[in-house]
PDB file of C-alpha atoms and ligand atoms in Angstrom:
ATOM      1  CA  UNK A   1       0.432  -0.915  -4.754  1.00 37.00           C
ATOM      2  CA  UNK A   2       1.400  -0.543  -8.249  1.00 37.00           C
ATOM      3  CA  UNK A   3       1.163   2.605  -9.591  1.00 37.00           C
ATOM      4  CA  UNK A   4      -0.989   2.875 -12.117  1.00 38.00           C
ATOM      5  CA  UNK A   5      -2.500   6.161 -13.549  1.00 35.00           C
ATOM      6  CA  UNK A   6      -1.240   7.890 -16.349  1.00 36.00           C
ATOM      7  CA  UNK A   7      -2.675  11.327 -16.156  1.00 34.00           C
ATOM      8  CA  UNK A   8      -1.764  13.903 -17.912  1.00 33.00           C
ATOM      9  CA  UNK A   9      -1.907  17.287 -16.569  1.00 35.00           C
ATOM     10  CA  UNK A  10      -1.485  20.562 -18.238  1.00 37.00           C
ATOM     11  CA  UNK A  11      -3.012  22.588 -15.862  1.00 36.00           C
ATOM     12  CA  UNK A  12      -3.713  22.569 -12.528  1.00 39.00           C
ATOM     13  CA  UNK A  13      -7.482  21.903 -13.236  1.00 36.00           C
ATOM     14  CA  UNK A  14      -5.903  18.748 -15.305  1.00 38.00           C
ATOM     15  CA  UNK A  15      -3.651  17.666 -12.038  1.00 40.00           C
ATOM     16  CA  UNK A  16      -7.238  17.528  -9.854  1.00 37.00           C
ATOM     17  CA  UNK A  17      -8.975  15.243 -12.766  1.00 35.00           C
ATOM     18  CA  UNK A  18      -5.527  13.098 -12.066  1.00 38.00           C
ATOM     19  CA  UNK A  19      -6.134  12.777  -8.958  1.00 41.00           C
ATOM     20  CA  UNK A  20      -9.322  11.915  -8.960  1.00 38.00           C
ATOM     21  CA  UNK A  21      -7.888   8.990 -11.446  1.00 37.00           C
ATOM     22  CA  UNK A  22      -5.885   8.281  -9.127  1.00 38.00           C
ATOM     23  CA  UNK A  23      -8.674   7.942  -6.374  1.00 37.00           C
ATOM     24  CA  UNK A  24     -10.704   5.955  -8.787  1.00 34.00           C
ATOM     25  CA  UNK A  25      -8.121   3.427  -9.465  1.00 33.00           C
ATOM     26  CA  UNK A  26      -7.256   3.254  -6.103  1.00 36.00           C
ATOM     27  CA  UNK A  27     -11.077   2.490  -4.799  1.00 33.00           C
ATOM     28  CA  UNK A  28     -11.189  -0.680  -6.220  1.00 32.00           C
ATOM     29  CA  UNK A  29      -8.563  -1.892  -4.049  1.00 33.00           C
ATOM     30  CA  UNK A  30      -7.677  -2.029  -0.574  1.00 37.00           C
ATOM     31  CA  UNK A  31      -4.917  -0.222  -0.126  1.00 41.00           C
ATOM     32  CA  UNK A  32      -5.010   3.244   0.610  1.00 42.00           C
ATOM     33  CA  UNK A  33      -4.774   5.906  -1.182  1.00 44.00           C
ATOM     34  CA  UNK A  34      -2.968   7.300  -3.250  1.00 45.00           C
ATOM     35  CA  UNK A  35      -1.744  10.883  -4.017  1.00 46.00           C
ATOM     36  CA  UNK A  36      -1.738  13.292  -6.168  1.00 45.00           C
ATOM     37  CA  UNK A  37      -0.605  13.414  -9.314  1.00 43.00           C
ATOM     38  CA  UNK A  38      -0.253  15.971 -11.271  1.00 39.00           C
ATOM     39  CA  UNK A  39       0.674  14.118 -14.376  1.00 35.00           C
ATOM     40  CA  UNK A  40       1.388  11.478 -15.093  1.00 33.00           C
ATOM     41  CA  UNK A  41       0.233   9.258 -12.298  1.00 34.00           C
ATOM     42  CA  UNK A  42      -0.114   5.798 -11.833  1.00 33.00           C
ATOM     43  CA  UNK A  43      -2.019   5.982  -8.442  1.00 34.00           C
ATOM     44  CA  UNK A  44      -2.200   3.215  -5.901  1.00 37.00           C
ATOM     45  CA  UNK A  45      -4.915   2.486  -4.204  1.00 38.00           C
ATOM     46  CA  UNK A  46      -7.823   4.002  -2.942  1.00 36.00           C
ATOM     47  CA  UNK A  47      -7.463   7.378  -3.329  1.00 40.00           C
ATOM     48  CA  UNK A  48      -7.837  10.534  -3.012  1.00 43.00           C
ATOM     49  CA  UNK A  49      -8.397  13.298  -5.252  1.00 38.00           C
ATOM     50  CA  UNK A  50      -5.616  15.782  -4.585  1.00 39.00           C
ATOM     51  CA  UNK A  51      -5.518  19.647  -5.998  1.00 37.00           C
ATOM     52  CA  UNK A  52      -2.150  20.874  -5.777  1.00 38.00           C
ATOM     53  CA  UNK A  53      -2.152  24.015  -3.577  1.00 37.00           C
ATOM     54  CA  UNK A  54      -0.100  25.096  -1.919  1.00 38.00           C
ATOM     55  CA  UNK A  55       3.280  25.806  -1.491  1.00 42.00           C
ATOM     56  CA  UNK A  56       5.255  23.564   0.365  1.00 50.00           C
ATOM     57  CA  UNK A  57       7.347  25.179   2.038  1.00 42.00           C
ATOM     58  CA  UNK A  58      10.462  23.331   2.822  1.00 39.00           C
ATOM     59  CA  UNK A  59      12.876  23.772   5.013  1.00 35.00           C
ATOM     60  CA  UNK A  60      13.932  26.961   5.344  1.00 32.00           C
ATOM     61  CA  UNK A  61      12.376  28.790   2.384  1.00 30.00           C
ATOM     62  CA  UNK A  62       9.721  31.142   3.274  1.00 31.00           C
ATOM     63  CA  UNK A  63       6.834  31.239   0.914  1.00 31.00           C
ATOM     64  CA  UNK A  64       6.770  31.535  -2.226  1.00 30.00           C
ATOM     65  CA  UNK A  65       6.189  28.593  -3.098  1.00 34.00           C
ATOM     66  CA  UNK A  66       5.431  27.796  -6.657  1.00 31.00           C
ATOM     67  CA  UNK A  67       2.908  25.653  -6.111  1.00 35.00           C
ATOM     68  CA  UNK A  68       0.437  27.170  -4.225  1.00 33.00           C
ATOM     69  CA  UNK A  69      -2.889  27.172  -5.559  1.00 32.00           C
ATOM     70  CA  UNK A  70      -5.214  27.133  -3.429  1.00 30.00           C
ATOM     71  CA  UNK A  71      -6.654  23.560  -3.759  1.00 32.00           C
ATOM     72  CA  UNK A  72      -9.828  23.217  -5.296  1.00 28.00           C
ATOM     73  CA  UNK A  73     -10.406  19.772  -4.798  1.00 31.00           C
ATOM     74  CA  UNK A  74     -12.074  18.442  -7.658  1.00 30.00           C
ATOM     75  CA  UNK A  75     -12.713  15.180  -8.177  1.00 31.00           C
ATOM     76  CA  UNK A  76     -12.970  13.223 -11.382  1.00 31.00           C
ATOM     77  CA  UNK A  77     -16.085  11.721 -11.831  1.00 31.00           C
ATOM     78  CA  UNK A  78     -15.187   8.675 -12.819  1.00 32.00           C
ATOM     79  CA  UNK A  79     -12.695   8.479  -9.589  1.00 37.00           C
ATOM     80  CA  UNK A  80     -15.066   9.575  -7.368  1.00 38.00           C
ATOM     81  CA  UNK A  81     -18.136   7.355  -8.379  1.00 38.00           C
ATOM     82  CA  UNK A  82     -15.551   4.182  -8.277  1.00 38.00           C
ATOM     83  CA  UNK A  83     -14.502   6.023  -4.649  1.00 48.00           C
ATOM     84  CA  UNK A  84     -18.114   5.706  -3.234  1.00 50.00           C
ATOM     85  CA  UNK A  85     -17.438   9.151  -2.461  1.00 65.00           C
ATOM     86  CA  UNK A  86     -15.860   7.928   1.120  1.00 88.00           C
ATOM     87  CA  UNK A  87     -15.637  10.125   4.025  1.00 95.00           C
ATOM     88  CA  UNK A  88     -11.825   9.750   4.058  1.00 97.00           C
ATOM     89  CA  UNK A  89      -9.044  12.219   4.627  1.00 98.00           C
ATOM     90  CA  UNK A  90      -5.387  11.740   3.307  1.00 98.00           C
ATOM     91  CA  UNK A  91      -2.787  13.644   6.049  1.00 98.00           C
ATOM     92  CA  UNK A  92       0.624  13.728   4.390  1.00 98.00           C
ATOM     93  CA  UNK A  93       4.183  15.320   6.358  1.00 98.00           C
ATOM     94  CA  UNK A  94       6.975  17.164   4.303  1.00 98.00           C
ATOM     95  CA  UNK A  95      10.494  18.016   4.538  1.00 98.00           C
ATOM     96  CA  UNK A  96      11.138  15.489   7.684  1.00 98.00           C
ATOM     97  CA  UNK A  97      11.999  13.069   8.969  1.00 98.00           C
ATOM     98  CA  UNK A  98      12.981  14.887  12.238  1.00 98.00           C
ATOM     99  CA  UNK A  99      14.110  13.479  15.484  1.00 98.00           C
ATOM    100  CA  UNK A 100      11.918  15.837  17.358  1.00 98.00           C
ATOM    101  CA  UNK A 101       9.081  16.402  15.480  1.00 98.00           C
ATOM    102  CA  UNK A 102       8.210  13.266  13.808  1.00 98.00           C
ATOM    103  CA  UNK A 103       7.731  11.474  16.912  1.00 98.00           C
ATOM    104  CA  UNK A 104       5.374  13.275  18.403  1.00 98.00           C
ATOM    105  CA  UNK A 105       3.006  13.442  15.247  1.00 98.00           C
ATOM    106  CA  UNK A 106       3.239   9.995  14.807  1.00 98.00           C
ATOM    107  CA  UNK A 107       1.885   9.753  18.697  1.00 98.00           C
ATOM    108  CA  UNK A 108      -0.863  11.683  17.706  1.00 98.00           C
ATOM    109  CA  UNK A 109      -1.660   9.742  14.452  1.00 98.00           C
ATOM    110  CA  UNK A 110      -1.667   6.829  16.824  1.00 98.00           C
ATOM    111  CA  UNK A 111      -3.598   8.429  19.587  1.00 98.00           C
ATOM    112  CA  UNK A 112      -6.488   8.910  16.766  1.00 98.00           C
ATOM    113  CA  UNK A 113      -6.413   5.827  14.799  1.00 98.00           C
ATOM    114  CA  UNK A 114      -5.043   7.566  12.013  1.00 98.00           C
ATOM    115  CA  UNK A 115      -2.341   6.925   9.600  1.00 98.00           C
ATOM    116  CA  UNK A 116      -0.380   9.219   6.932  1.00 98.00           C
ATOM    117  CA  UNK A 117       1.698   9.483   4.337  1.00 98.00           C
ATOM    118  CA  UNK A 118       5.652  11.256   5.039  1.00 98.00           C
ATOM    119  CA  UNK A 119       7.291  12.723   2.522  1.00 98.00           C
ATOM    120  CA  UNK A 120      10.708  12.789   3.222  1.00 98.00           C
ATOM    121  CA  UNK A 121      13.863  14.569   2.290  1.00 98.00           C
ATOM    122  CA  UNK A 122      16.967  11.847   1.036  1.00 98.00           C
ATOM    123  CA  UNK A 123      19.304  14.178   3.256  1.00 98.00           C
ATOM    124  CA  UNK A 124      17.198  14.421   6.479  1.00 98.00           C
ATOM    125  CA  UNK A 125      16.748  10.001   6.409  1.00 98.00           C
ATOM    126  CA  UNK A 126      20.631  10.119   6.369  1.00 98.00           C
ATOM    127  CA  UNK A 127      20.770  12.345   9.117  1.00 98.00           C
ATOM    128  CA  UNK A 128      18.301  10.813  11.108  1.00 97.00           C
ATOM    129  CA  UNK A 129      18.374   6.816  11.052  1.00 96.00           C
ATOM    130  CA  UNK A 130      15.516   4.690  12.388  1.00 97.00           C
ATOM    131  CA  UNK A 131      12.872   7.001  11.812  1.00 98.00           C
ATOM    132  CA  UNK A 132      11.846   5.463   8.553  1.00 97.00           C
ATOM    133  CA  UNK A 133      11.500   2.487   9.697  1.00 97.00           C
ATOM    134  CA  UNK A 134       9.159   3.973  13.025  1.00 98.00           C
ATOM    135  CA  UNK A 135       6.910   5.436   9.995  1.00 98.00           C
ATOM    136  CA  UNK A 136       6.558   2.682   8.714  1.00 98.00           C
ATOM    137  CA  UNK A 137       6.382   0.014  11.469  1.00 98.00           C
ATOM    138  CA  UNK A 138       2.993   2.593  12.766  1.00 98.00           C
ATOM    139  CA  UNK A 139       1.537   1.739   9.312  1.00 98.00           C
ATOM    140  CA  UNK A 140       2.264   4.994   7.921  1.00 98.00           C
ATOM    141  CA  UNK A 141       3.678   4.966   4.149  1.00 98.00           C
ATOM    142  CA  UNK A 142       6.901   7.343   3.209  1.00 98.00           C
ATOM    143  CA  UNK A 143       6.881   9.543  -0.184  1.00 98.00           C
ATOM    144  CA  UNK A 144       9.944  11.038  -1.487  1.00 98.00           C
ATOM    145  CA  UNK A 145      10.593  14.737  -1.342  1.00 98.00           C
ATOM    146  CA  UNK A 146      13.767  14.631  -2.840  1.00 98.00           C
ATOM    147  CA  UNK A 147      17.279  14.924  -1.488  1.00 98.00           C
ATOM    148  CA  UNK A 148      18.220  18.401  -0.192  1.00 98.00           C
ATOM    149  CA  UNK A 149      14.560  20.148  -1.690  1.00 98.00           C
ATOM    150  CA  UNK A 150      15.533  21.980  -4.342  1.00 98.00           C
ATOM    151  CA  UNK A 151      13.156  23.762  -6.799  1.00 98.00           C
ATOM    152  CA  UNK A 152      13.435  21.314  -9.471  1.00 98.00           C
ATOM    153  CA  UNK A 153      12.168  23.378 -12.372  1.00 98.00           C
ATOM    154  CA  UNK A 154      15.199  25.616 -11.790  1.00 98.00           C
ATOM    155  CA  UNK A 155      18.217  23.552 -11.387  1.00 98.00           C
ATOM    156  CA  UNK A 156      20.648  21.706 -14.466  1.00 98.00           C
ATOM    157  CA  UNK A 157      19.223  18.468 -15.761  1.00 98.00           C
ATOM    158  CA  UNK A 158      21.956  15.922 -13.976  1.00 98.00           C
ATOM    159  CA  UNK A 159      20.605  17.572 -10.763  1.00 98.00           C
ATOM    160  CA  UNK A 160      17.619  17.411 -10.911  1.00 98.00           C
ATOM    161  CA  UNK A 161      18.127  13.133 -12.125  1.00 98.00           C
ATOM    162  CA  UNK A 162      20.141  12.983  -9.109  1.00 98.00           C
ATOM    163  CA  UNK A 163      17.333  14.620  -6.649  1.00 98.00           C
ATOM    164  CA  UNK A 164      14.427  12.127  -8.182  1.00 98.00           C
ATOM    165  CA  UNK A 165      16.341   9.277  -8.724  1.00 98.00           C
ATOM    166  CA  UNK A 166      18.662   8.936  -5.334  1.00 98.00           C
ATOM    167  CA  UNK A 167      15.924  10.039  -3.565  1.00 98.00           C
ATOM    168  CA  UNK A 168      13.670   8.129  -0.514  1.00 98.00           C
ATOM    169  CA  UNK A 169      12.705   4.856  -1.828  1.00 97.00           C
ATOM    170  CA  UNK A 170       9.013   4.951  -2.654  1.00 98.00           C
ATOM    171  CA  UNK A 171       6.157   5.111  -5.738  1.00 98.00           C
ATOM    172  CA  UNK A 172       4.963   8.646  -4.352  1.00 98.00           C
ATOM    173  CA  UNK A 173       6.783  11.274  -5.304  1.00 98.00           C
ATOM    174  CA  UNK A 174       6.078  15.368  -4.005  1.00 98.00           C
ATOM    175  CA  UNK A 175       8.543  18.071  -5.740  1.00 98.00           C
ATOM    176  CA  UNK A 176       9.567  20.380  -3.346  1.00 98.00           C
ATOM    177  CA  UNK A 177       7.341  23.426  -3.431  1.00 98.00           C
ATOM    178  CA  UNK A 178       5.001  21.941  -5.587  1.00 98.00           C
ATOM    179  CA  UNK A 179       7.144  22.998  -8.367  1.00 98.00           C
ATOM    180  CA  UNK A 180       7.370  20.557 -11.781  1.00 98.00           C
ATOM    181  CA  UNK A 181       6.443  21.027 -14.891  1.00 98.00           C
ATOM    182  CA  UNK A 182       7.167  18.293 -18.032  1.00 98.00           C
ATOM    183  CA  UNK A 183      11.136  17.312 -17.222  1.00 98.00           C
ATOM    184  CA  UNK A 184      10.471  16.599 -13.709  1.00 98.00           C
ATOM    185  CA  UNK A 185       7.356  15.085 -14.499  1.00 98.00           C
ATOM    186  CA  UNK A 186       8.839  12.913 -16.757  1.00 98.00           C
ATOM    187  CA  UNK A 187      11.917  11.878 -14.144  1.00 98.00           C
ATOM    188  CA  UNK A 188       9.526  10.869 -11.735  1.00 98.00           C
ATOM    189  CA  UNK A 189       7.728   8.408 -14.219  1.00 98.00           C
ATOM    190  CA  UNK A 190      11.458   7.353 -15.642  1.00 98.00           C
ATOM    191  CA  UNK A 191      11.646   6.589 -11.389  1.00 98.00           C
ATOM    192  CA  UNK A 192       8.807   4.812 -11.328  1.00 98.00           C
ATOM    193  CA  UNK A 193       7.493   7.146  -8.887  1.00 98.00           C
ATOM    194  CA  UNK A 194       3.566   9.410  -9.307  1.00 98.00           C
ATOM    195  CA  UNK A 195       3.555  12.665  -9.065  1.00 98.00           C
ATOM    196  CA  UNK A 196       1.672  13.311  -5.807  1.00 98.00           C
ATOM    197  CA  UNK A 197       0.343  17.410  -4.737  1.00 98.00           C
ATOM    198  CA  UNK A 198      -1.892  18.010  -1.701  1.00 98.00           C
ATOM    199  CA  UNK A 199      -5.769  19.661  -1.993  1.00 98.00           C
ATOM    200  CA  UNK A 200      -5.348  21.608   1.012  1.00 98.00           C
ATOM    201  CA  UNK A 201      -2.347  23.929   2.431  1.00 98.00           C
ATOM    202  CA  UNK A 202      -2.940  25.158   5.688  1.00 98.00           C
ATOM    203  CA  UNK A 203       0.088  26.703   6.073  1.00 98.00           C
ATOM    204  CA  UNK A 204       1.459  25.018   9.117  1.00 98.00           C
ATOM    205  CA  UNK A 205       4.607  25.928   8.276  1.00 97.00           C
ATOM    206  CA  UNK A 206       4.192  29.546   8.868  1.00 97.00           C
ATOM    207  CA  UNK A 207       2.976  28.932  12.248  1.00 98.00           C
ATOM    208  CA  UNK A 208       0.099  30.679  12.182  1.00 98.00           C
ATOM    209  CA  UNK A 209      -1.046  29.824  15.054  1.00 98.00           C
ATOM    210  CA  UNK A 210      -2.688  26.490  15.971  1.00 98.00           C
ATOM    211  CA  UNK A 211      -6.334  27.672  15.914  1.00 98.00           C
ATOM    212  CA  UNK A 212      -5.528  28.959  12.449  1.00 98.00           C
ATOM    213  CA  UNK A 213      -4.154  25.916  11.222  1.00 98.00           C
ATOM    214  CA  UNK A 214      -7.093  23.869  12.606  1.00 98.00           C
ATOM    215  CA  UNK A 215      -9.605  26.564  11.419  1.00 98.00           C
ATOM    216  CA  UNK A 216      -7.940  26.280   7.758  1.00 98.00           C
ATOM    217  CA  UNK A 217      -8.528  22.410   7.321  1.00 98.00           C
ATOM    218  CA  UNK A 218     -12.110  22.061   8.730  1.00 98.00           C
ATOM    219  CA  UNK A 219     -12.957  24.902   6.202  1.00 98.00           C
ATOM    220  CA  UNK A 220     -11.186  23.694   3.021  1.00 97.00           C
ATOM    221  CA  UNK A 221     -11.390  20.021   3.476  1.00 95.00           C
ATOM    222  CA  UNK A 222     -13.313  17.866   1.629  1.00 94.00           C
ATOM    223  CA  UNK A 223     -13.685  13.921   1.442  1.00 93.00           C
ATOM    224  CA  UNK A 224     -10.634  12.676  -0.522  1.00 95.00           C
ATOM    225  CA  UNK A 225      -8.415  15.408   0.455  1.00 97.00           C
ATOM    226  CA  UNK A 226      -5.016  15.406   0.746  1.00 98.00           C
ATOM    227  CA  UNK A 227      -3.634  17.957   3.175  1.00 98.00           C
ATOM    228  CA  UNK A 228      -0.427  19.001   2.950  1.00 98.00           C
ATOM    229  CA  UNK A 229       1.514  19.638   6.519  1.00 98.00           C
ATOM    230  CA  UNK A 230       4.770  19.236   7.860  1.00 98.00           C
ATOM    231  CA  UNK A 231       6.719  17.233  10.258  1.00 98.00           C
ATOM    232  CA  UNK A 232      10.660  18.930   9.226  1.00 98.00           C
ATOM    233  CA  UNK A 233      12.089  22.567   8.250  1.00 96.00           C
ATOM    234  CA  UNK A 234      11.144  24.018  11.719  1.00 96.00           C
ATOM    235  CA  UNK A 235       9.605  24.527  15.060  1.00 98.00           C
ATOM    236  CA  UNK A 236       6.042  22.288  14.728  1.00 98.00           C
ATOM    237  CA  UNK A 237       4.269  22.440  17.711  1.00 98.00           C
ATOM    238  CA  UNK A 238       1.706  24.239  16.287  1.00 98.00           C
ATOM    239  CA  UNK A 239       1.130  21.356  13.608  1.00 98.00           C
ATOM    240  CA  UNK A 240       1.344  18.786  16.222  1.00 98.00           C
ATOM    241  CA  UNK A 241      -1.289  20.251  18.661  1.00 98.00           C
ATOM    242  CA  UNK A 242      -3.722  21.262  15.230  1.00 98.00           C
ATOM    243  CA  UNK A 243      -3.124  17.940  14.475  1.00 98.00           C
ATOM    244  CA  UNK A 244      -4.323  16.784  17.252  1.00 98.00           C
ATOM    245  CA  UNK A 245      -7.777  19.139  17.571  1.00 98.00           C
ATOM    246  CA  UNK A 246      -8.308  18.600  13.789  1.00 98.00           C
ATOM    247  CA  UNK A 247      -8.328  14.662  13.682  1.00 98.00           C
ATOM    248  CA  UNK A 248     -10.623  14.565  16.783  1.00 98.00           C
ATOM    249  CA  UNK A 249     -12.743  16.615  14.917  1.00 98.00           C
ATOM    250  CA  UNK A 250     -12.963  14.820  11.771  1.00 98.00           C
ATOM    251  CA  UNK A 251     -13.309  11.600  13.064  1.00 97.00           C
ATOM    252  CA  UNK A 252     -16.307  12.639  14.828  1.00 97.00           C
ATOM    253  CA  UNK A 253     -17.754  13.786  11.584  1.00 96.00           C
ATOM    254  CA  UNK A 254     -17.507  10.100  10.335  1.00 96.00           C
ATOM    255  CA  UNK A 255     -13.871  10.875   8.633  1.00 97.00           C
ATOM    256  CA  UNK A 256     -11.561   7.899   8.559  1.00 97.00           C
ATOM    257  CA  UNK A 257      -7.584   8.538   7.338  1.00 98.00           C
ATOM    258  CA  UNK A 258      -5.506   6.152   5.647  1.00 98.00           C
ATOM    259  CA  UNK A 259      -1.990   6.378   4.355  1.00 98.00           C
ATOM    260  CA  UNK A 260      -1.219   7.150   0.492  1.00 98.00           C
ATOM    261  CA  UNK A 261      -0.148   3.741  -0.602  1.00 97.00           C
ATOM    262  CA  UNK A 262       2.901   4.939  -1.836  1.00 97.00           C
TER     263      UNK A 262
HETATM  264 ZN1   ZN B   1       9.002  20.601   1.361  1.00 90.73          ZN
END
């Protein structure tokens, strides 16, 4: 569980070879996974090779997200050889926890077998008490998705501290939106925290319909993955029931899913 990856990442090509770092160191252990970093990334475990795509869309902001590149998951070599190339899938859950919402996808995780990684908002664990520990009791891990989800690249310097540093405990960190670049990079590291994106987007938060959101992972997702969904920020029935089609699914193609070890 240490983090351990220093990556660095110009480009978004650079923050899937970090990833796949990230994967690599985490193989030899047996943790889970670990996320995505998109630079400088001390990755956990076992890992997964993340491309950052898409946008997350937090809580109330309607898409534009910075960060949405469509993830080409590309692994780094070296990751993925020390990986065994494992039929595993990394599910992680932004912008909660919610008192609604979370519950009912960590039933499904449950139902399934499966375990993932929440990235949660500082603001919405103060709101919501006990949750957190639920996550974690399951054998889920938590991220940190800051405090209130700001764009980080575009708010003053003692903010944007604040946001990283008083933030959900945890080594994983996921900017809101996807959005970083070298200052908030470099405030997650001075946090101790990795940088972690997602390789697939499929948009939950749009609600585009639960087919669609199924549809959109079996297509896009490859071994390593991590998928980017959301269990706060809105209405999520659609994510819960994909969710529940999608890991059925997966596991019957051989897929297994850990949690990040964040
Ligand atoms: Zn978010």
């Amino acid at each position: 569980m240490s983090r351990k990856l220093a990556a660095v990442i110009a480009t978004s090509t650079a923050a899937v070879l970090v990833f796949g770092s990230l994967i690599a160191l985490a193989v030899g252990r047996s943790n889970p996974p670990q996320p995505t970093v998109a630079s400088n990334v001390t990755p956990m475990s076992p890992t997964p090779t993340p491309t950052p795509t898409g946008g997350d869309t937090g809580p109330g902001k309607g898409g534009a997200d910075p960060d949405k590149s469509p993830g080409t998951p590309v692994g780094n070599p070296t990751a993925a050889a020390a990986a065994g190339n494992k039929k595993v899938l990394f599910f992680s859950f932004d912008d909660g926890p919610d008192p609604v919402w979370t519950p009912r996808i960590l039933q499904v995780l449950a139902k399934h077998g499966a375990h993932a990684t929440f990235f949660e908002l500082g603001k919405m664990q103060a709101e919501h008490p006990g949750l957190r520990e639920q996550i974690l009791a399951a054998g889920n891990t938590i991220g940190s998705h800051s405090i209130t989800h700001p764009q980080l690249t575009a708010i003053p310097a003692a903010k944007r501290h604040h946001e990283i540093f008083d933030g959900p405990t945890s080594k994983c960190f996921r900017p809101p939106y996807g959005a970083s670049n070298p200052k908030v990079r470099a405030d997650i590291k001075a946090a101790g925290m990795v940088q972690v994106l997602w390789d697939v987007d499929p948009r939950d938060w749009a609600r585009p319909g639960t087919q669609a959101i199924v549809n959109n992972i079996l297509h896009h997702a490859h071994r390593r993955n991590i998928i980017l969904m959301h269990d706060g920020g809105g209405e999520r029935s659609q994510t819960v029931a994909a969710l529940d089609k999608v890991l059925r699914i997966l596991k019957s193609q051989g897929y297994t899913f850990p949690a990040m070890n964040c």
